Coordinates of C-alpha atoms and ligand atoms in Angstrom, one line a residue:
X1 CA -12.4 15.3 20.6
X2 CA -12.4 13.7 17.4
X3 CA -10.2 14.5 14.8
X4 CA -11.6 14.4 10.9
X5 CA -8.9 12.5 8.4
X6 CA -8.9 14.1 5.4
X7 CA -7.2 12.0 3.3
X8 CA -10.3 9.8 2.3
X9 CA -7.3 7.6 0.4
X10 CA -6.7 6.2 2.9
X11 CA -9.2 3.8 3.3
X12 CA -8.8 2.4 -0.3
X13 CA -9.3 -1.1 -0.8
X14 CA -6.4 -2.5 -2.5
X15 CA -3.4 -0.8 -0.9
X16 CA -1.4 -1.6 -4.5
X17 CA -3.5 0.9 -6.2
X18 CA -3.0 3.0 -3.3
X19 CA 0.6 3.5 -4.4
X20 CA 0.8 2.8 -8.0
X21 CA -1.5 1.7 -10.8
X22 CA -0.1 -1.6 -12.1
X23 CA -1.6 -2.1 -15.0
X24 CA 1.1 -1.3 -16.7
X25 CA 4.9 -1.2 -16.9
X26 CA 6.6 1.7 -16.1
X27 CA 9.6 3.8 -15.5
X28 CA 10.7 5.2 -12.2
X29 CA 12.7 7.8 -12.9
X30 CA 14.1 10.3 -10.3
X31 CA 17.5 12.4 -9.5
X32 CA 19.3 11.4 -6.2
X33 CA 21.5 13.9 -4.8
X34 CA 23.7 12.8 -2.4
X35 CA 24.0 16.1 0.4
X36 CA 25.3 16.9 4.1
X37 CA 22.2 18.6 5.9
X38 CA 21.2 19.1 9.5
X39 CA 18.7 17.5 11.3
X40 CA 17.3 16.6 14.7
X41 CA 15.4 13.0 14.0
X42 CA 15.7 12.0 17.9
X43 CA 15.9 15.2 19.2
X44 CA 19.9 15.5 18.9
X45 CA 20.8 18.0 16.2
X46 CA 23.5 16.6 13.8
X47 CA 25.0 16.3 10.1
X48 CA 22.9 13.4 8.7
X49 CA 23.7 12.3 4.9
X50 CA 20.6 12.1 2.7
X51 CA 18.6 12.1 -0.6
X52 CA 17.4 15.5 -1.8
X53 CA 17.4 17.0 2.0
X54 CA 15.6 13.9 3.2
X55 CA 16.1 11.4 5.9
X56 CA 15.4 8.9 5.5
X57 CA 16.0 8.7 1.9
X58 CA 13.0 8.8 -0.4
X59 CA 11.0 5.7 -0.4
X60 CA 10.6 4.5 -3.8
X61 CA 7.4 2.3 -4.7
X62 CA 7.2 1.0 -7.9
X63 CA 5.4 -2.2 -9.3
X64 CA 6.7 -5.6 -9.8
X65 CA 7.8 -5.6 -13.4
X66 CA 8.6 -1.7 -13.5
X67 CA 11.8 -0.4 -14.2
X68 CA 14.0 2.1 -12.1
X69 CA 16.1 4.3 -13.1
X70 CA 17.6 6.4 -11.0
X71 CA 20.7 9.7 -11.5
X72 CA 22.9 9.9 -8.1
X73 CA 24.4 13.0 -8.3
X74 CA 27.6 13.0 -5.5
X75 CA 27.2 16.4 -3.6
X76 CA 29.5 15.4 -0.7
X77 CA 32.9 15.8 -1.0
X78 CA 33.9 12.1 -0.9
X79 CA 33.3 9.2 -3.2
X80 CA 29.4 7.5 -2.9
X81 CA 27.6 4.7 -4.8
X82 CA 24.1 3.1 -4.3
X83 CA 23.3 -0.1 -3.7
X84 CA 20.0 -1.5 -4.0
X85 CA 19.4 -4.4 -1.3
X86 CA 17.8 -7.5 -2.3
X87 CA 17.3 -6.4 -6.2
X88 CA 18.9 -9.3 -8.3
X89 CA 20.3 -7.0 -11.2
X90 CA 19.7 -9.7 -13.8
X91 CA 21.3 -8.6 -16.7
X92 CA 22.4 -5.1 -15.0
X93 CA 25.3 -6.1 -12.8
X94 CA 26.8 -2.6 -13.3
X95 CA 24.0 -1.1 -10.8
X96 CA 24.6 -3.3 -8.2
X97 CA 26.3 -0.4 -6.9
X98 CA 29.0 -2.1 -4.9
X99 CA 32.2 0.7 -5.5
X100 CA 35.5 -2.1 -6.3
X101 CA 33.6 -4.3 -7.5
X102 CA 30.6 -3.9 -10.0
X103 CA 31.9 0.0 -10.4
X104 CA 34.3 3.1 -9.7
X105 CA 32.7 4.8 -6.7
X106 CA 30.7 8.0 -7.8
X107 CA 33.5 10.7 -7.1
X108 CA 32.6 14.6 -6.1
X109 CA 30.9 16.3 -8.2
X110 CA 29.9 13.3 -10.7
X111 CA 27.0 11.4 -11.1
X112 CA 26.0 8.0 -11.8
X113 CA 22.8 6.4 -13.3
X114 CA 21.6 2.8 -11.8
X115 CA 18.7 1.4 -13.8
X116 CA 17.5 -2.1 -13.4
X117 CA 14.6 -4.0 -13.7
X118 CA 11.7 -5.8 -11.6
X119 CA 10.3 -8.8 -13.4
X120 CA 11.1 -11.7 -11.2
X121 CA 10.9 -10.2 -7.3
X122 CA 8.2 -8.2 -4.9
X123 CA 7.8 -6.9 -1.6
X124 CA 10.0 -5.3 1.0
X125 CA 13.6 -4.1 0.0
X126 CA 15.7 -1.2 0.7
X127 CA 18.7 0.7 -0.6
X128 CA 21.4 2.2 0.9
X129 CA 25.3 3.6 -0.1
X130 CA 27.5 1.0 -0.3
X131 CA 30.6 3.4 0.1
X132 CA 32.5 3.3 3.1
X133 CA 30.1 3.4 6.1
X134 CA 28.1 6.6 4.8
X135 CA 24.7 4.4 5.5
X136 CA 25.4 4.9 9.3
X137 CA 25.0 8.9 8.4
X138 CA 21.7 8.2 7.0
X139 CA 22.2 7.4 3.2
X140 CA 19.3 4.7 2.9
X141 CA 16.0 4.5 2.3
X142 CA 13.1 1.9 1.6
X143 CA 12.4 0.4 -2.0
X144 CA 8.7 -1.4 -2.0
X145 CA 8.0 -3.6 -5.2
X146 CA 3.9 -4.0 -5.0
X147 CA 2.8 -7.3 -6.9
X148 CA -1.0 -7.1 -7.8
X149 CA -0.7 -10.6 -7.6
X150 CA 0.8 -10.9 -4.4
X151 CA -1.0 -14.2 -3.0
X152 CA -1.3 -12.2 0.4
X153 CA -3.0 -8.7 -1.1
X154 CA -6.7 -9.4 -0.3
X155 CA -6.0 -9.8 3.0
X156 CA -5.2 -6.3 4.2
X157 CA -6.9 -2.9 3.5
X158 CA -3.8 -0.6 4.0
X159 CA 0.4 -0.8 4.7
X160 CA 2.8 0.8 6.1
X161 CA 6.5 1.1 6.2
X162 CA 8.3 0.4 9.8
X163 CA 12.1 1.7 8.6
X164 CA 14.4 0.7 11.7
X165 CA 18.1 2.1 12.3
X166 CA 20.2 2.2 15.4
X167 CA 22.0 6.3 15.4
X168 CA 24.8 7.5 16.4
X169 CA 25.4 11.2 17.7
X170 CA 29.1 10.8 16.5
X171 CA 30.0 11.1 12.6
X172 CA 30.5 7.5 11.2
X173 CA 34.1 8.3 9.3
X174 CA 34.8 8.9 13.1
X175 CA 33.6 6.1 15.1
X176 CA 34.6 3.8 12.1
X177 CA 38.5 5.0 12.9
X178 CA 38.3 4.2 16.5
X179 CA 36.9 0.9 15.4
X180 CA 39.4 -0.3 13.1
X181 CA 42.5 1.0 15.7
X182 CA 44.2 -0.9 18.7
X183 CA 42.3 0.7 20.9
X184 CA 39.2 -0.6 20.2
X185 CA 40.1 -4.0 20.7
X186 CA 37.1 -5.2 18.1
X187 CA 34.6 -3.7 20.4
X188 CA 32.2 -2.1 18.2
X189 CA 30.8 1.2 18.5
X190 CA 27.5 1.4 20.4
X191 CA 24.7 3.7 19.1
X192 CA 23.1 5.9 21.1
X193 CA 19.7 5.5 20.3
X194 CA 17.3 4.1 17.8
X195 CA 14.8 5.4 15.2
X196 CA 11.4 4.3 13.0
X197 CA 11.2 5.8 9.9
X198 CA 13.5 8.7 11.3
X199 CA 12.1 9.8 13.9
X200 CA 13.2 8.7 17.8
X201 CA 13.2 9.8 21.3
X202 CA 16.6 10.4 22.9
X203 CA 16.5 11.8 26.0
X204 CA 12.3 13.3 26.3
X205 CA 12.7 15.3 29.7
X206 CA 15.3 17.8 27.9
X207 CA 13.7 17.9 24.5
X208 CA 10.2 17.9 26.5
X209 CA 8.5 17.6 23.5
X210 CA 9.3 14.2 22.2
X211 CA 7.8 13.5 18.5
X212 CA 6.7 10.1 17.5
X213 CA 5.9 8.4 14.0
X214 CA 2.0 7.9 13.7
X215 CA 0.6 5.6 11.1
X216 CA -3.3 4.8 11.6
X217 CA -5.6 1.6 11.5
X218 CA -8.9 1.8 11.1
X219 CA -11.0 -0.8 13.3
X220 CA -11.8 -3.7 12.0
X221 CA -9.6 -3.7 8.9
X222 CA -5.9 -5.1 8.7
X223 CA -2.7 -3.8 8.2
X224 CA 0.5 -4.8 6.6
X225 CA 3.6 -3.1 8.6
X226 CA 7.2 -3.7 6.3
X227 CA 9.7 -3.9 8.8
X228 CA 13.0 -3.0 7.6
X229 CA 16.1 -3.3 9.7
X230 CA 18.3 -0.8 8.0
X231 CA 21.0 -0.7 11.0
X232 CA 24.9 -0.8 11.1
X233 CA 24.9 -3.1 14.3
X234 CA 21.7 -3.5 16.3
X235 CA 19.3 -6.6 16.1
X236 CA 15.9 -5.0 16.8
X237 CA 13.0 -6.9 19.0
X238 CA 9.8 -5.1 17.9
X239 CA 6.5 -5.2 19.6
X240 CA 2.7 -3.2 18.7
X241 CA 1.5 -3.5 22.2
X242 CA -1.6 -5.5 22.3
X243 CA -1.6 -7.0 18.8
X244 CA -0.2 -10.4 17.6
X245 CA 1.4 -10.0 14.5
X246 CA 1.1 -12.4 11.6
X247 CA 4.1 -12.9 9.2
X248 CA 3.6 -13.0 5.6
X249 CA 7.0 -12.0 4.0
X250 CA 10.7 -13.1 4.4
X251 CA 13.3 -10.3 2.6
X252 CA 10.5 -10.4 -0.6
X253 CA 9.8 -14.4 -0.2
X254 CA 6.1 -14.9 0.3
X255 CA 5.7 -17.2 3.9
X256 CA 2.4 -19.3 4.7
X257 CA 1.0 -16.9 7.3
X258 CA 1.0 -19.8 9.7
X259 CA 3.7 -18.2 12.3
X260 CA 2.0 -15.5 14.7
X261 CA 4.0 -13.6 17.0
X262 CA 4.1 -11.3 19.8
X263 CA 7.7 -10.2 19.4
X264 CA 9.8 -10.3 16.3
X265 CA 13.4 -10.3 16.1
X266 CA 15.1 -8.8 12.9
X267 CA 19.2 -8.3 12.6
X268 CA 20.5 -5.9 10.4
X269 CA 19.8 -5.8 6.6
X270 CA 16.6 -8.5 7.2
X271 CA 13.0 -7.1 6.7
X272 CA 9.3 -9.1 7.1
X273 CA 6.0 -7.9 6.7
X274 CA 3.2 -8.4 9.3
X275 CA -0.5 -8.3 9.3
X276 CA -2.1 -6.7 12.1
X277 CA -5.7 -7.0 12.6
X278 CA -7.7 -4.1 14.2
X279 CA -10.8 -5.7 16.3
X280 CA -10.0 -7.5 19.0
X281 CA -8.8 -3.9 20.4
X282 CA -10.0 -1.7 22.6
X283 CA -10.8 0.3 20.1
X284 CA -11.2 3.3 22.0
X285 CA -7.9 4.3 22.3
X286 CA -4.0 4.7 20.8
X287 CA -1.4 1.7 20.9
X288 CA 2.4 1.6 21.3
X289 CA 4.5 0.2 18.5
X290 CA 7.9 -0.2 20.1
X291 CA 11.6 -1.2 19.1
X292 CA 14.0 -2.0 21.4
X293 CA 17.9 -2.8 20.8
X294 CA 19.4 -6.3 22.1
X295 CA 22.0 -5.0 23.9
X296 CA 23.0 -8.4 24.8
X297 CA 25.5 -8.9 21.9
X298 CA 26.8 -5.1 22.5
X299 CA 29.4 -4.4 24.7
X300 CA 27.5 -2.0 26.8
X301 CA 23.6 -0.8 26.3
X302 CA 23.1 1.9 24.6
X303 CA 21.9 5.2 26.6
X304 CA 18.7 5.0 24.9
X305 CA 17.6 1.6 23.1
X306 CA 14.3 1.5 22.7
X307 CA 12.6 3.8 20.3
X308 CA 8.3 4.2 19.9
X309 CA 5.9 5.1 17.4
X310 CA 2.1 5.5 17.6
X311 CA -0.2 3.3 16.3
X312 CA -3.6 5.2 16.3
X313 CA -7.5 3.8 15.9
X314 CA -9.8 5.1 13.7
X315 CA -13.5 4.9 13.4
X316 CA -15.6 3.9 10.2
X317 CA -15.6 7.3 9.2
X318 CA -12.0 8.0 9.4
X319 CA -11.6 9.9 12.7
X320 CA -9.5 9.8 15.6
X321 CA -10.8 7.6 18.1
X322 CA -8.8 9.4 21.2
X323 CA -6.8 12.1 21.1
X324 CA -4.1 10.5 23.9
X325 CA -1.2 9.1 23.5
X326 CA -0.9 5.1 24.3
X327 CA -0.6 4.5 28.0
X328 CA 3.1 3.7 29.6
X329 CA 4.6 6.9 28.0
X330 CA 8.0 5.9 29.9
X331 CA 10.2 4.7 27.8
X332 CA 12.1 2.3 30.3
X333 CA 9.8 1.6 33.0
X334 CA 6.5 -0.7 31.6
X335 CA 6.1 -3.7 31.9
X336 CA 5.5 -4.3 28.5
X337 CA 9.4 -3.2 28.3
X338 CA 10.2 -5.9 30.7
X339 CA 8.5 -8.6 28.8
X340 CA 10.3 -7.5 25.6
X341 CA 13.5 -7.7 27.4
X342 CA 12.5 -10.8 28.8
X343 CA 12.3 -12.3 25.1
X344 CA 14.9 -10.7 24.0
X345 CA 16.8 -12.8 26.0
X346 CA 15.2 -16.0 24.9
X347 CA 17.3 -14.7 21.6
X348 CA 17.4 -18.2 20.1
X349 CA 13.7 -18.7 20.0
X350 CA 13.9 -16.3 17.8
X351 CA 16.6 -17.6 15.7
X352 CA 15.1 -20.5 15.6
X353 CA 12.2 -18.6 13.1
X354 CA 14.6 -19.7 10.3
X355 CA 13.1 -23.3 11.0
X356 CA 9.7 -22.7 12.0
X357 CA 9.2 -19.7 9.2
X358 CA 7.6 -21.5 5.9
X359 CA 7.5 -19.6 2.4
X360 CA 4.3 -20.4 0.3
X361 CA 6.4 -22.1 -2.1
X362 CA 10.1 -23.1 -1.5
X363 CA 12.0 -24.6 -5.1
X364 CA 14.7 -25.3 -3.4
X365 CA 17.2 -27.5 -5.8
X366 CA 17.3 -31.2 -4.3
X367 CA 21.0 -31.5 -5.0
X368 CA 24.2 -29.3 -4.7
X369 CA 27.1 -29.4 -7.5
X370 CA 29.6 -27.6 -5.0
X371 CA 30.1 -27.5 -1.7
X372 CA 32.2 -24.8 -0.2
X373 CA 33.5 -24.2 3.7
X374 CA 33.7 -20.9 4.6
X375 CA 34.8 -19.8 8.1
X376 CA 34.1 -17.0 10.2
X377 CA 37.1 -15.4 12.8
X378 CA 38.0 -12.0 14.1
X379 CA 41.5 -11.6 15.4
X380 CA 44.2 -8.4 15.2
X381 CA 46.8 -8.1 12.1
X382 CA 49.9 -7.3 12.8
X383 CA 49.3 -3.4 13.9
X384 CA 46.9 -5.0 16.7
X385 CA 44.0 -4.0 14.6
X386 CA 41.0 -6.5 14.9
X387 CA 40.1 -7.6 11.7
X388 CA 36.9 -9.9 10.1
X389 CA 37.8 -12.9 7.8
X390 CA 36.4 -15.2 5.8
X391 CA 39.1 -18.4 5.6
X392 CA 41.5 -16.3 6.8
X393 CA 41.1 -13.2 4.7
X394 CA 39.9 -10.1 5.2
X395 CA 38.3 -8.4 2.7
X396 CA 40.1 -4.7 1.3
X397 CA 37.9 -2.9 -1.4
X398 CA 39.9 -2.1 -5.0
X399 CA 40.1 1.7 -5.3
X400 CA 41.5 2.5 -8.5
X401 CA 40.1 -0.3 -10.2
X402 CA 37.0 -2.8 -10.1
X403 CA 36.5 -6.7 -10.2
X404 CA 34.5 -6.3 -13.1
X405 CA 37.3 -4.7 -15.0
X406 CA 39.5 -7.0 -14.4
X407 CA 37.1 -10.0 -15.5
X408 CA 36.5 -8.3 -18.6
X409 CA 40.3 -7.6 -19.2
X410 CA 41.3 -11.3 -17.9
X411 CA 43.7 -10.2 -15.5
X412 CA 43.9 -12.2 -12.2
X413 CA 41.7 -11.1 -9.1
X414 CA 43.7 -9.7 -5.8
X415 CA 43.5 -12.3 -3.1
X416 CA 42.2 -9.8 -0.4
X417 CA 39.0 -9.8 -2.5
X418 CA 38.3 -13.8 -1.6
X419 CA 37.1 -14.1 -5.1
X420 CA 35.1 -17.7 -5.5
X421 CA 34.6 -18.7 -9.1
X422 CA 31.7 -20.7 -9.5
X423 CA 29.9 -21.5 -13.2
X424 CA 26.5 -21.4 -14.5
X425 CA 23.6 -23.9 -13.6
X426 CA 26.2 -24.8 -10.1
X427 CA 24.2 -25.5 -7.2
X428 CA 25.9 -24.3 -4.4
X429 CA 26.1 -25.2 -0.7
X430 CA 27.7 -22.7 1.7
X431 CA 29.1 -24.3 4.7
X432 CA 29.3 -21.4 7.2
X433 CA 30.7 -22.2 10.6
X434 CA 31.5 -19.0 12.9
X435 CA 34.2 -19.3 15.7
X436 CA 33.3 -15.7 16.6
X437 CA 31.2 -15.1 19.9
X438 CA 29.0 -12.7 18.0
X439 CA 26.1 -13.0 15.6
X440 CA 26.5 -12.4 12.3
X441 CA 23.8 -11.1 9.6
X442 CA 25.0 -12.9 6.2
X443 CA 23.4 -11.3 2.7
X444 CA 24.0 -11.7 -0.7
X445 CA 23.9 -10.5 -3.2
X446 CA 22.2 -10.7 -6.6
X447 CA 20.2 -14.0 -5.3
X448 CA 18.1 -15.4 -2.2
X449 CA 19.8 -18.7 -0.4
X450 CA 17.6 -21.4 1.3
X451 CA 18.5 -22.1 4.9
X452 CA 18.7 -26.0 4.5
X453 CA 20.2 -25.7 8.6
X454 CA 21.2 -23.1 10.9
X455 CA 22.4 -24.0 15.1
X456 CA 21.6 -22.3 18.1
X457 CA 24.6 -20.7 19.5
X458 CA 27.5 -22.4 20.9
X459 CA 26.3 -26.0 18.4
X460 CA 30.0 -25.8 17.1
X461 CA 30.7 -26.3 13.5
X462 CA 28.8 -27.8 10.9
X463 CA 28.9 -31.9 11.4
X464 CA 26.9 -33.3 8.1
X465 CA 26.7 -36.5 9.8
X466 CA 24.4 -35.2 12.8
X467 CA 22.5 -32.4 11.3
X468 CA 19.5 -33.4 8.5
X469 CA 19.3 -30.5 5.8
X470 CA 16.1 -29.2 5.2
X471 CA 15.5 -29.7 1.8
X472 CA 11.4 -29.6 1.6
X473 CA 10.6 -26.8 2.5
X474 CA 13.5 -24.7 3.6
X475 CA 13.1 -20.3 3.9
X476 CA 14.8 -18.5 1.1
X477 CA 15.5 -15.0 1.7
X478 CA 18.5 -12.7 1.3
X479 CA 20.1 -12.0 4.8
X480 CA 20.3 -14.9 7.4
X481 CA 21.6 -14.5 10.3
X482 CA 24.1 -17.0 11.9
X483 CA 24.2 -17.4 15.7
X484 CA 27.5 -17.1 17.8
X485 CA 29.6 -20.6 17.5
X486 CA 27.3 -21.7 15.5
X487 CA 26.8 -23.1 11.5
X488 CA 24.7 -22.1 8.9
X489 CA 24.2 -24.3 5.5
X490 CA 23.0 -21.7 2.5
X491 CA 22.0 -23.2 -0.5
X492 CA 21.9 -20.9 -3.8
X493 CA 21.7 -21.5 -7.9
X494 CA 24.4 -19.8 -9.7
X495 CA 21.6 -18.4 -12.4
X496 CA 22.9 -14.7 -12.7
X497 CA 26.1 -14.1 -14.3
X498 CA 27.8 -11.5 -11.8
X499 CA 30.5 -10.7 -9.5
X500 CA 28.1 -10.9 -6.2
X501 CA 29.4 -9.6 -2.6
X502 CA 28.5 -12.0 0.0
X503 CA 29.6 -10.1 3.5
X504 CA 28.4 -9.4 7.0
X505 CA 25.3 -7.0 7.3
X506 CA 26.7 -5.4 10.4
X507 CA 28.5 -2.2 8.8
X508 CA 31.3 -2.1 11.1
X509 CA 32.3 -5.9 10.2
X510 CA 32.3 -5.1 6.3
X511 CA 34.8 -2.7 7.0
X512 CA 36.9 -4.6 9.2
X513 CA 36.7 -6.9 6.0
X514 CA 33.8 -9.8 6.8
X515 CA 32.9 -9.9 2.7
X516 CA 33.8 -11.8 -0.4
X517 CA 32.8 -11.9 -4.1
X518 CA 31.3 -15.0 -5.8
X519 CA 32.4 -14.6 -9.3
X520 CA 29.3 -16.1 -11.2
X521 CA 29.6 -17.7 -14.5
X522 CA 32.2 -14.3 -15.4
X523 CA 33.2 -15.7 -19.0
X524 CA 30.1 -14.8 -19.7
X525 CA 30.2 -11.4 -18.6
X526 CA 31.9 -10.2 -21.6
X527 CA 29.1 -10.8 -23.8
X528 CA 27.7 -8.6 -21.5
X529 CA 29.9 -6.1 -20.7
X530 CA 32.2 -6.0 -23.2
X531 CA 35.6 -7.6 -23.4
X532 CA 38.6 -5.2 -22.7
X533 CA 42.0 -5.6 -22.7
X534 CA 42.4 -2.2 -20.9
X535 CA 41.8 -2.0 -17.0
X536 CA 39.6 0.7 -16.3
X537 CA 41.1 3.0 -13.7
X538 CA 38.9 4.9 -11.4
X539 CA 39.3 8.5 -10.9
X540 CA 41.6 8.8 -7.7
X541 CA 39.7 10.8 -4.8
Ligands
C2O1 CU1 22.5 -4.1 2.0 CU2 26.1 -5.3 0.3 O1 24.3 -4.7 1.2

């Protein structure tokens, strides 16, 4: 039986104009309210945090060049903010939306309005609180910046958003406590499942009706899939059963198309877009697209890792080519499972993208000004809690005040806010080396960093007399992730005066205090921001 698609939109040419007309600038204007509902996304029913009743969050597309300006109205009864991952906030440091540190977290009842701008960036981004670890509960969502220009647009016919999250049946307030107490001993907590663009498949013989996200190709076109990693912890290894998958995009850095994969790895916070190509199919029937955690750097597996959505052929005219589902409808018995586990465990393969990925264009300064050594180590303060640090200190958020206040009233910064000042124009080389046996998903803030070298697990710290930087034609993205015993060198251009977190994407870690703050030219945020001899105080929650 064939099934008729109405939505004759689909099929447009340019997938831009699909979304938005970008001819020109404009406003995005909406009211976020921040609420407790129930909901069932895997079959579980729970409290999930969200945007106007919605999980995920709204996804908000706007063009390159537009501006967005959002209300978030705090309907919970604890503090919130927003922060909008990837976006550079040149000029608008105030909605980075980092509570401590660029502003007082939203309290109960109040509201806050980000707005910010999108001349200089495009492509795949996402937002998410920033507060505490409320993303866990499902406060996130995905933020696309189409680019008419984009060098890669003629090549596909449609898109599609692939929004990725490990869940957790158990509130996040509450695993979060467990974490961060002796009893823990640093072992994080393990989800119990995983979801695309909310929607998973726990446990299918007692919900017997498992439901899966569709998105459609149509034969012979191509698609771009955004892949967004939005999790607290889990690295996801993502297959579309018989389709190679073409990687065009880096965390909103255009890449040559050259690398074709089977598998993808992506570690929390990271997205890439991917073309898929519709002909070399059977066309005649329905195809698996398939996400499965690496348990390997958990503790234990979680009950349910791998979660599936439906990718589904259609003719020419629009309809359904088969009504079926995919074949291999077991979640943990195919053999396509197995070869996914199988390169899962070739994990540093996939690392290794970092040196085989190449953007279309890569200015990457030839020269740092500054060099600075940062080092990675968990181990238990004195009430045998384990904690993250960088160079020794572990990160504790400012509650009643915020970084930027301080700046602007020239008051010294705490030390448990690792506070690097840095001026204008620097060049800056981060020298990451991580003596912890996990992997850890570094983002920053306000900029993208070029890779100029990254090891494969257990290469020891950075040794500048053995390792030759990449300095032609290096990736630049946002979140890079650095292997277990391992070394990372990140090279950035201090170019956006700011007070820019720099911390571990894994949720749990930022907590436990894997973050600091480059303060960014910060003289100059008082022409800015105002100079103050008062400190703001926050509202107390
Ligand atoms: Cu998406 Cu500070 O993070």
């Amino acid at each position: 039986m064939k099934f008729l698609i109405l939505f004759g939109i689909l099929f447009k040419l340019s997938s831009a104009d699909f979304y938005c007309d970008c001819s020109n600038k404009q406003t995005f204007s909406a009211e976020f309210n921040v609420e407790w509902f129930f909901a069932a996304p895997d079959g579980y029913i729970r409290h999930v945090l969200g945007i106007n009743r919605q999980f995920p969050a709204p996804v908000i597309h706007v063009c390159k060049g537009d501006t967005i300006k959002i209300t978030v109205i705090n309907k919970i009864d604890a503090p919130t903010s927003i922060h909008w991952h990837g976006m550079f906030q040149y000029g608008t440091l105030t909605s980075d939306g980092v509570p401590g540190v660029t502003q007082c977290a939203i309290q109960p009842g109040d509201y806050y309005q980000y707005k910010f701008h999108t001349d200089y960036q495009a492509g795949t981004y996402w937002y998410h609180s920033h507060y505490s670890v409320q993303y866990i509960d499902g406060l996130k969502g995905a933020l696309i910046i189409h680019d008419p220009k984009d060098p890669w647009i003629s090549a596909y016919e449609d898109e599609d958003i692939l929004m990725l999250t490990d869940w957790y049946h158990t509130l996040a307030l509450d695993l979060e406590a467990y974490y961060l107490s002796p009893a823990s001993n640093g072992t994080e907590p393990i989800p119990d499942t995983a979801l695309i663009n909310g929607i998973g498949q726990y446990n299918c013989s007692l919900v017997n009706k498992c439901s899966y996200y569709d998105t459609i190709i149509q034969v012979n076109t191509t698609k771009r899939f955004r892949i967004i990693n939005t999790s607290a912890f889990a690295v996801f290894v993502l297959t579309i059963h018989g389709h190679k998958m073409r990687m065009i995009e880096a965390d909103g850095v255009n890449l040559d198309g050259n690398i074709i994969v089977d598998s993808l790895r992506i570690n929390a916070g990271q997205r890439y877009s991917v073309l898929v190509h519709a002909n070399e199919q059977n066309p005649k029937r329905n195809y698996w697209i398939q996400a499965t955690i690496d348990s390997d750097v958990m503790a234990s597996a979680p009950v349910q890792p791998t979660v599936k959505a439906i990718l589904r052929y259609v003719d020419e005219n629009g309809c359904y080519v088969s009504s079926k589902k995919p074949i291999n409808s077991h979640l943990n018995s195919t053999d396509d499972n197995l070869k996914i586990l199988d390169s899962i465990h070739e994990g540093d393969q996939f690392i290794d993208i970092y040196s085989s990925l190449v953007p279309l264009d890569s200015p990457v300064p030839q020269q740092s000004t500054k060099k600075v050594l940062i080092e990675i180590e968990f181990y238990a303060n004195d009430e045998n809690v384990n904690l993250a640090h960088f160079n020794n200190i572990s990160f504790l958020h400012l509650m009643d005040t915020t970084l930027l206040s301080l700046t602007r009233a020239q008051q010294p910064y705490p030390q448990s806010n690792n506070v690097q000042i840095i001026q204008y124009g620097d060049i800056i080389d981060i020298i990451l080396n991580n003596h912890d046996t996990g992997e850890h998903p570094i983002h920053l803030h306000g900029h993208i960093f070029w890779i100029l070298a990254a090891g494969k697990t257990n290469d020891g710290d950075y040794n500048s007399s053995q390792v030759v930087l990449n300095t032609l034609n290096p990736l630049a993205r946002d979140t890079a992730s650095i292997n277990p015993i391992s070394y990372m060198v990140l090279r950035f251009e201090a170019n956006n005066p700011g007070l820019w977190m720099m911390h571990c994407h894994i949720d749990w870690h930022l907590q436990a205090g894997l973050a600091l703050v480059w303060a960014e030219a910060a003289e100059l945020l008082h022409y800015k921001y105002g100079l103050s001899k008062e400190l703001d105080v926050c509202a107390a929650y």
